[in-house]
Coordinates of C-alpha atoms and ligand atoms in Angstrom, one line a residue:
M1 CA 47.4 -69.6 18.5
G2 CA 50.7 -67.6 18.6
S3 CA 50.0 -66.2 14.9
T4 CA 46.5 -65.4 15.9
S5 CA 47.4 -63.5 18.6
L6 CA 50.4 -61.6 16.8
K7 CA 48.3 -60.6 13.8
I8 CA 45.1 -59.1 16.5
A9 CA 48.3 -57.0 18.1
E10 CA 49.6 -56.1 14.2
I11 CA 46.2 -55.0 13.6
R12 CA 46.4 -53.2 16.4
S13 CA 49.7 -51.2 16.3
Q14 CA 48.4 -50.6 12.6
F15 CA 45.6 -49.3 14.0
F16 CA 46.7 -46.7 16.0
M17 CA 49.8 -45.8 13.5
E18 CA 46.8 -44.8 11.0
L19 CA 44.8 -43.2 14.0
E20 CA 47.5 -40.7 14.4
K21 CA 47.6 -39.3 10.9
V22 CA 44.0 -38.5 10.8
C23 CA 43.7 -34.9 10.6
Y24 CA 39.9 -34.2 9.5
A25 CA 36.9 -35.4 11.1
K26 CA 35.9 -37.2 7.7
D27 CA 39.1 -39.1 7.8
V28 CA 37.6 -40.6 10.8
E29 CA 34.7 -42.3 9.4
A30 CA 36.8 -43.8 6.5
L31 CA 39.1 -45.2 9.2
K32 CA 35.8 -46.9 10.9
I33 CA 35.4 -48.5 7.9
R34 CA 38.3 -49.8 6.9
Y35 CA 38.7 -50.9 10.5
L36 CA 35.5 -51.8 11.6
G37 CA 33.5 -52.6 8.3
K38 CA 32.4 -55.7 6.4
K39 CA 35.9 -55.8 4.7
S40 CA 37.8 -55.4 8.0
P41 CA 41.2 -57.7 9.1
L42 CA 38.6 -58.0 12.3
R43 CA 36.3 -59.7 10.0
G44 CA 39.0 -61.6 8.6
L45 CA 40.1 -62.6 11.8
M46 CA 36.7 -64.0 12.8
Q47 CA 36.3 -66.0 9.6
E48 CA 40.1 -68.1 10.7
L49 CA 38.7 -68.7 14.4
K50 CA 36.4 -71.3 12.9
E51 CA 39.8 -73.3 11.5
C52 CA 41.0 -73.3 15.3
K53 CA 41.0 -75.5 18.1
E54 CA 37.7 -75.1 19.7
E55 CA 38.7 -74.5 23.2
E56 CA 41.1 -72.1 22.4
R57 CA 38.1 -70.0 20.3
P58 CA 36.2 -67.9 23.3
Q59 CA 39.8 -66.3 24.0
F60 CA 40.6 -65.3 20.2
G61 CA 36.9 -64.3 19.9
K62 CA 37.3 -61.8 23.5
M63 CA 40.9 -60.4 21.7
I64 CA 39.3 -59.8 18.8
N65 CA 36.0 -58.1 20.5
D66 CA 37.9 -56.1 22.8
L67 CA 40.2 -54.5 20.1
K68 CA 36.9 -53.6 18.3
E69 CA 35.7 -51.8 21.2
E70 CA 39.3 -50.2 21.8
I71 CA 39.1 -49.0 17.8
F72 CA 35.3 -48.1 18.6
H73 CA 35.8 -46.0 21.5
H74 CA 39.4 -44.4 20.4
L75 CA 37.4 -43.4 16.5
D76 CA 34.7 -41.8 18.5
H77 CA 37.0 -39.9 20.8
V78 CA 39.0 -38.4 17.8
L79 CA 36.0 -37.8 15.8
Q80 CA 34.8 -35.4 18.6
R81 CA 37.7 -33.7 19.2
L82 CA 38.3 -33.4 15.5
L83 CA 34.7 -32.0 15.2
F84 CA 35.0 -29.7 18.2
S85 CA 38.5 -28.0 16.6
E86 CA 36.4 -27.9 13.0
E87 CA 33.7 -26.1 14.5
N88 CA 35.9 -23.7 16.3
S89 CA 38.4 -22.6 13.5
K90 CA 35.3 -22.3 11.2
V91 CA 33.1 -19.7 13.4
S92 CA 37.0 -17.9 14.2
Q93 CA 36.9 -17.4 10.4
E94 CA 33.5 -16.1 9.8
K95 CA 33.5 -12.3 10.0
I96 CA 30.3 -10.2 10.1
D97 CA 31.1 -7.1 7.6
I98 CA 29.7 -4.3 9.5
T99 CA 30.3 -2.0 6.4
L100 CA 27.0 -3.0 5.0
P101 CA 25.0 -0.1 5.0
G102 CA 21.2 -0.8 5.6
R103 CA 18.7 -1.8 4.1
K104 CA 16.0 1.0 2.8
R105 CA 12.4 0.2 4.0
F106 CA 9.7 1.1 1.1
L107 CA 6.9 2.5 2.9
G108 CA 3.6 3.1 1.0
H109 CA 2.1 6.5 0.0
M110 CA -0.9 7.7 0.4
H111 CA -2.4 7.9 -3.4
P112 CA -2.1 12.5 -4.0
V113 CA -6.1 12.6 -5.0
T114 CA -6.5 10.7 -1.3
L115 CA -4.0 13.1 0.3
M116 CA -6.0 16.3 -1.1
L117 CA -9.5 14.8 -0.3
K118 CA -8.0 14.0 3.3
K119 CA -6.8 17.4 3.6
A120 CA -9.8 19.2 2.0
T121 CA -12.3 16.8 4.3
D122 CA -10.3 18.1 7.4
I123 CA -10.3 21.6 7.1
L124 CA -14.2 21.3 6.6
I125 CA -15.1 18.8 9.3
H126 CA -12.9 21.6 11.6
M127 CA -15.5 24.6 9.8
G128 CA -18.2 22.7 11.4
F129 CA -19.4 20.3 8.0
S130 CA -19.7 16.8 8.6
V131 CA -19.6 14.0 5.6
Q132 CA -22.1 12.0 3.3
L133 CA -21.1 9.7 1.3
G134 CA -23.5 9.2 -1.6
P135 CA -23.5 6.0 -4.5
D136 CA -21.1 6.0 -7.2
V137 CA -24.3 4.3 -9.3
D138 CA -27.3 6.5 -8.9
S139 CA -30.4 7.2 -10.5
D140 CA -31.0 10.3 -13.3
Y141 CA -33.8 11.2 -10.6
Y142 CA -31.0 12.3 -7.7
N143 CA -28.0 13.0 -10.4
F144 CA -29.9 15.3 -12.7
E145 CA -33.7 15.9 -12.0
A146 CA -34.3 16.7 -8.5
L147 CA -31.6 19.0 -9.3
N148 CA -33.7 20.9 -11.8
F149 CA -32.4 19.2 -14.7
P150 CA -35.0 18.4 -16.7
F151 CA -35.1 15.4 -19.1
D152 CA -34.3 16.9 -22.3
H153 CA -32.8 20.2 -20.9
P154 CA -29.7 21.1 -22.9
A155 CA -27.8 21.6 -19.9
R156 CA -28.0 17.9 -19.4
E157 CA -25.4 18.0 -22.6
M158 CA -22.8 19.9 -20.3
Q159 CA -22.3 16.8 -18.4
D160 CA -21.5 13.5 -21.0
T161 CA -23.1 11.0 -19.0
F162 CA -22.4 7.2 -18.6
Y163 CA -26.1 5.7 -18.4
L164 CA -26.1 2.0 -17.0
N165 CA -30.1 1.6 -18.7
T166 CA -32.1 4.4 -19.0
E167 CA -32.7 5.4 -15.2
T168 CA -29.4 4.6 -13.9
L169 CA -26.1 6.2 -14.4
L170 CA -22.7 6.6 -13.1
R171 CA -22.9 9.9 -11.2
T172 CA -21.4 12.8 -13.1
H173 CA -20.8 15.2 -9.7
T174 CA -21.2 14.8 -6.1
S175 CA -24.2 17.0 -6.0
N176 CA -26.3 13.7 -6.6
V177 CA -25.7 14.1 -2.6
Q178 CA -27.9 17.1 -2.3
V179 CA -31.6 15.7 -2.4
R180 CA -30.6 12.7 -1.2
T181 CA -29.3 14.4 2.4
M182 CA -31.9 17.1 2.5
E183 CA -34.7 13.5 2.4
K184 CA -32.5 12.0 5.5
Y185 CA -31.8 15.7 7.2
K186 CA -33.8 18.6 8.8
P187 CA -32.1 22.1 8.6
P188 CA -29.5 23.1 9.6
I189 CA -27.3 21.1 7.2
R190 CA -24.1 21.6 6.9
V191 CA -22.5 19.0 4.9
I192 CA -19.6 17.7 2.6
A193 CA -19.6 15.2 0.0
P194 CA -16.5 13.5 -1.0
G195 CA -16.3 11.1 -3.9
R196 CA -15.6 9.7 -7.4
C197 CA -17.4 11.0 -10.4
F198 CA -17.4 9.7 -14.2
R199 CA -18.1 11.7 -17.4
N200 CA -17.7 10.2 -21.0
E201 CA -15.1 13.0 -22.1
T202 CA -12.7 11.8 -24.9
I203 CA -9.4 11.5 -22.0
S204 CA -6.9 14.3 -22.5
S205 CA -4.0 15.5 -20.7
R206 CA -7.4 17.7 -18.8
S207 CA -9.9 16.0 -18.6
H208 CA -10.6 12.3 -18.0
I209 CA -13.5 10.3 -17.3
L210 CA -12.7 9.2 -14.0
F211 CA -12.2 11.9 -11.6
H212 CA -12.9 13.1 -7.7
Q213 CA -15.1 15.9 -6.4
L214 CA -16.0 17.5 -3.2
E215 CA -19.4 18.6 -2.6
G216 CA -19.9 21.4 0.4
F217 CA -23.8 22.6 0.9
Y218 CA -25.0 24.4 4.0
I219 CA -28.8 25.3 4.5
D220 CA -30.5 26.9 7.3
K221 CA -32.5 30.0 7.8
E222 CA -30.9 33.4 6.5
V223 CA -28.5 31.5 4.9
S224 CA -26.9 34.2 2.6
F225 CA -24.5 35.1 -0.3
A226 CA -22.4 36.4 2.3
D227 CA -22.2 33.2 4.4
L228 CA -21.2 32.0 0.8
F229 CA -18.4 34.3 0.4
A230 CA -16.8 34.0 4.0
T231 CA -16.9 30.2 3.6
M232 CA -15.0 30.2 0.6
E233 CA -12.2 32.3 1.2
E234 CA -12.1 30.6 4.3
F235 CA -11.9 27.1 2.9
W236 CA -9.5 28.1 -0.1
S237 CA -7.2 30.0 2.5
R238 CA -6.9 26.8 4.5
L239 CA -6.1 24.9 1.6
F240 CA -3.9 26.8 0.1
E241 CA -2.1 27.5 3.6
K242 CA -1.7 31.3 3.0
K243 CA -4.5 34.1 3.2
V244 CA -5.9 33.7 -0.6
K245 CA -8.1 36.7 -2.3
T246 CA -11.4 35.4 -4.0
R247 CA -13.4 36.3 -6.9
F248 CA -16.7 35.4 -7.9
R249 CA -17.9 35.3 -11.5
P250 CA -21.4 34.7 -13.2
S251 CA -21.9 31.2 -14.0
Y252 CA -24.8 28.7 -14.7
F253 CA -26.0 25.6 -12.9
P254 CA -29.5 24.4 -13.1
F255 CA -29.4 23.7 -9.5
V256 CA -28.5 27.2 -8.1
E257 CA -29.6 30.3 -8.4
P258 CA -27.7 32.5 -9.0
G259 CA -24.5 30.3 -9.9
L260 CA -21.5 31.4 -9.8
E261 CA -17.8 30.3 -10.6
V262 CA -15.2 30.7 -8.0
D263 CA -11.4 32.1 -8.8
V264 CA -8.5 32.5 -6.2
H265 CA -5.8 35.0 -6.6
C266 CA -3.3 32.9 -8.3
T267 CA -1.2 30.5 -5.8
S268 CA 1.9 31.0 -8.1
C269 CA 2.3 34.5 -8.7
N270 CA -0.2 36.0 -6.3
G271 CA -2.1 37.6 -8.8
G272 CA 0.7 39.3 -11.0
G273 CA 0.3 36.6 -13.8
C274 CA 2.4 33.6 -14.8
K275 CA 2.1 30.6 -16.6
L276 CA 0.0 28.6 -14.3
C277 CA -3.1 31.2 -14.1
K278 CA -2.4 31.9 -18.1
Y279 CA -1.4 35.4 -17.3
S280 CA -4.8 36.5 -15.7
G281 CA -3.5 36.7 -12.3
W282 CA -6.6 34.0 -11.2
L283 CA -7.4 30.1 -10.9
E284 CA -10.6 28.8 -11.5
V285 CA -11.1 26.5 -8.2
C286 CA -15.0 25.5 -7.9
G287 CA -18.6 25.8 -9.2
A288 CA -21.0 27.3 -6.5
G289 CA -24.0 29.1 -6.1
M290 CA -27.3 29.2 -4.0
I291 CA -29.1 26.5 -3.5
H292 CA -32.2 26.5 -6.0
P293 CA -35.7 26.4 -4.6
E294 CA -37.0 24.0 -7.1
V295 CA -34.0 21.3 -5.5
L296 CA -35.0 22.6 -1.9
Q297 CA -38.3 21.5 -2.4
A298 CA -37.4 18.5 -4.2
G299 CA -35.6 17.7 -0.9
G300 CA -38.9 18.6 1.0
I301 CA -37.6 22.0 2.3
D302 CA -39.7 24.8 2.5
P303 CA -37.6 27.2 0.4
E304 CA -40.0 30.1 1.7
I305 CA -37.8 29.3 5.2
Y306 CA -34.8 28.0 4.3
S307 CA -32.3 28.9 2.0
G308 CA -28.8 27.5 1.1
Y309 CA -25.6 27.4 -0.6
A310 CA -23.6 24.8 -2.7
W311 CA -20.1 24.4 -4.2
G312 CA -18.2 21.6 -5.8
M313 CA -14.6 21.8 -6.9
G314 CA -12.6 19.1 -8.6
I315 CA -9.9 17.1 -6.8
E316 CA -7.8 16.6 -9.3
R317 CA -7.6 20.2 -10.4
Q318 CA -6.2 21.4 -7.1
I319 CA -3.6 18.8 -6.8
M320 CA -2.3 20.2 -10.6
L321 CA -2.2 23.5 -9.7
L322 CA -0.6 23.3 -6.2
Y323 CA 1.8 20.7 -7.3
G324 CA 2.4 21.9 -11.3
I325 CA 1.0 18.9 -12.5
D326 CA 0.3 19.5 -16.3
D327 CA -1.3 16.2 -17.5
I328 CA -4.7 14.9 -15.3
R329 CA -3.9 11.2 -17.1
K330 CA -0.9 11.2 -14.3
F331 CA -3.8 10.1 -11.6
T332 CA -4.9 7.1 -12.8
E333 CA -1.3 6.0 -14.6
N334 CA 0.2 4.9 -10.6
D335 CA 4.0 5.8 -12.0
I336 CA 5.9 5.1 -8.6
R337 CA 7.8 8.1 -9.5
L338 CA 5.4 9.9 -9.2
L339 CA 3.5 8.7 -6.5
S340 CA 6.2 8.4 -4.2
Q341 CA 6.9 12.1 -4.0
F342 CA 3.1 12.4 -1.8
Y343 CA 2.9 11.4 1.7
Ligands
LIG1 N1 -21.6 20.3 -9.6 C1 -20.7 20.7 -10.3 C2 -20.0 20.9 -11.4 O1 -19.5 19.4 -11.5 C3 -20.4 21.8 -9.2 C4 -20.9 22.8 -8.4 C5 -21.6 22.1 -7.2 C6 -21.6 23.9 -9.2 C7 -22.2 22.8 -6.4 C8 -22.5 24.6 -8.1 C9 -22.8 24.4 -7.1 O2 -19.3 21.3 -12.0

């Protein structure tokens, strides 16, 4: 009996000595295994109990259990204390580095073509036009025939066409919206039609198979050349954000009569002559003219009563002129270094 209680006292003092040396939470776990685990001296004592006198057993059993509980309690206490102080010192060592610069956010940009279409459309809406969209895939009728391009007319060769079959094609210009609109509405009609166009051209710095146009037309009683001139001056001045002079040269498109080419005073040299305008002082900006009586008729509008003007401009070309971009292919390459300059 005496030797057993001595052993218990020894284990106890041994435990407290070791516990005093513990510095880290992880060591508490090791100590726990050593004193409460399967191979602990207390377990050994439990085995020895079987050999001692029966009447002494409950007393020893209790002593061993009390010590186990005491050990458990102290281990837990020390563990909580160490965990707390370890957490505290970790937090006090962590510093927030406020010298790190903020992250730059990269916002998306609108494509320059979208921006130019939007700019032109906004100006023209303010000038009283409303928007009509035509289909990219259209019939030969609306793209050519109704616009006074008969089937075997050589003028068709002005626009190399992607045919899907003999009747269907990818529109070569936004003029396909003209007769469609006339069929739908009665004059006065004041419409613009922005959109994509396609031509079977060899791709180069100056021409592409995919490009954008904006068409505009006005049909009413007594619409004259003077209205077209005034609209052109006003529109191009607003687009180039300064008063620009316009010039009109005779040209040919089957759906207008007379047909014109519209020039504006070079935006870069103001007419003095520079590389951009090839030293002519003028930039060619769009085709235009008075809507051909045959076209009005195809749209169900009486040319004896009504007249109208129309113009059509290439969007990529305007951007190239305005920003000095020398290659139309850049609009489809989508190089972020170019695109990010437009917003
Ligand atoms: N559709 C013509 C073209 O693509 C431009 C144009 C439109 C000319 C309207 C006259 C009137 O070249």
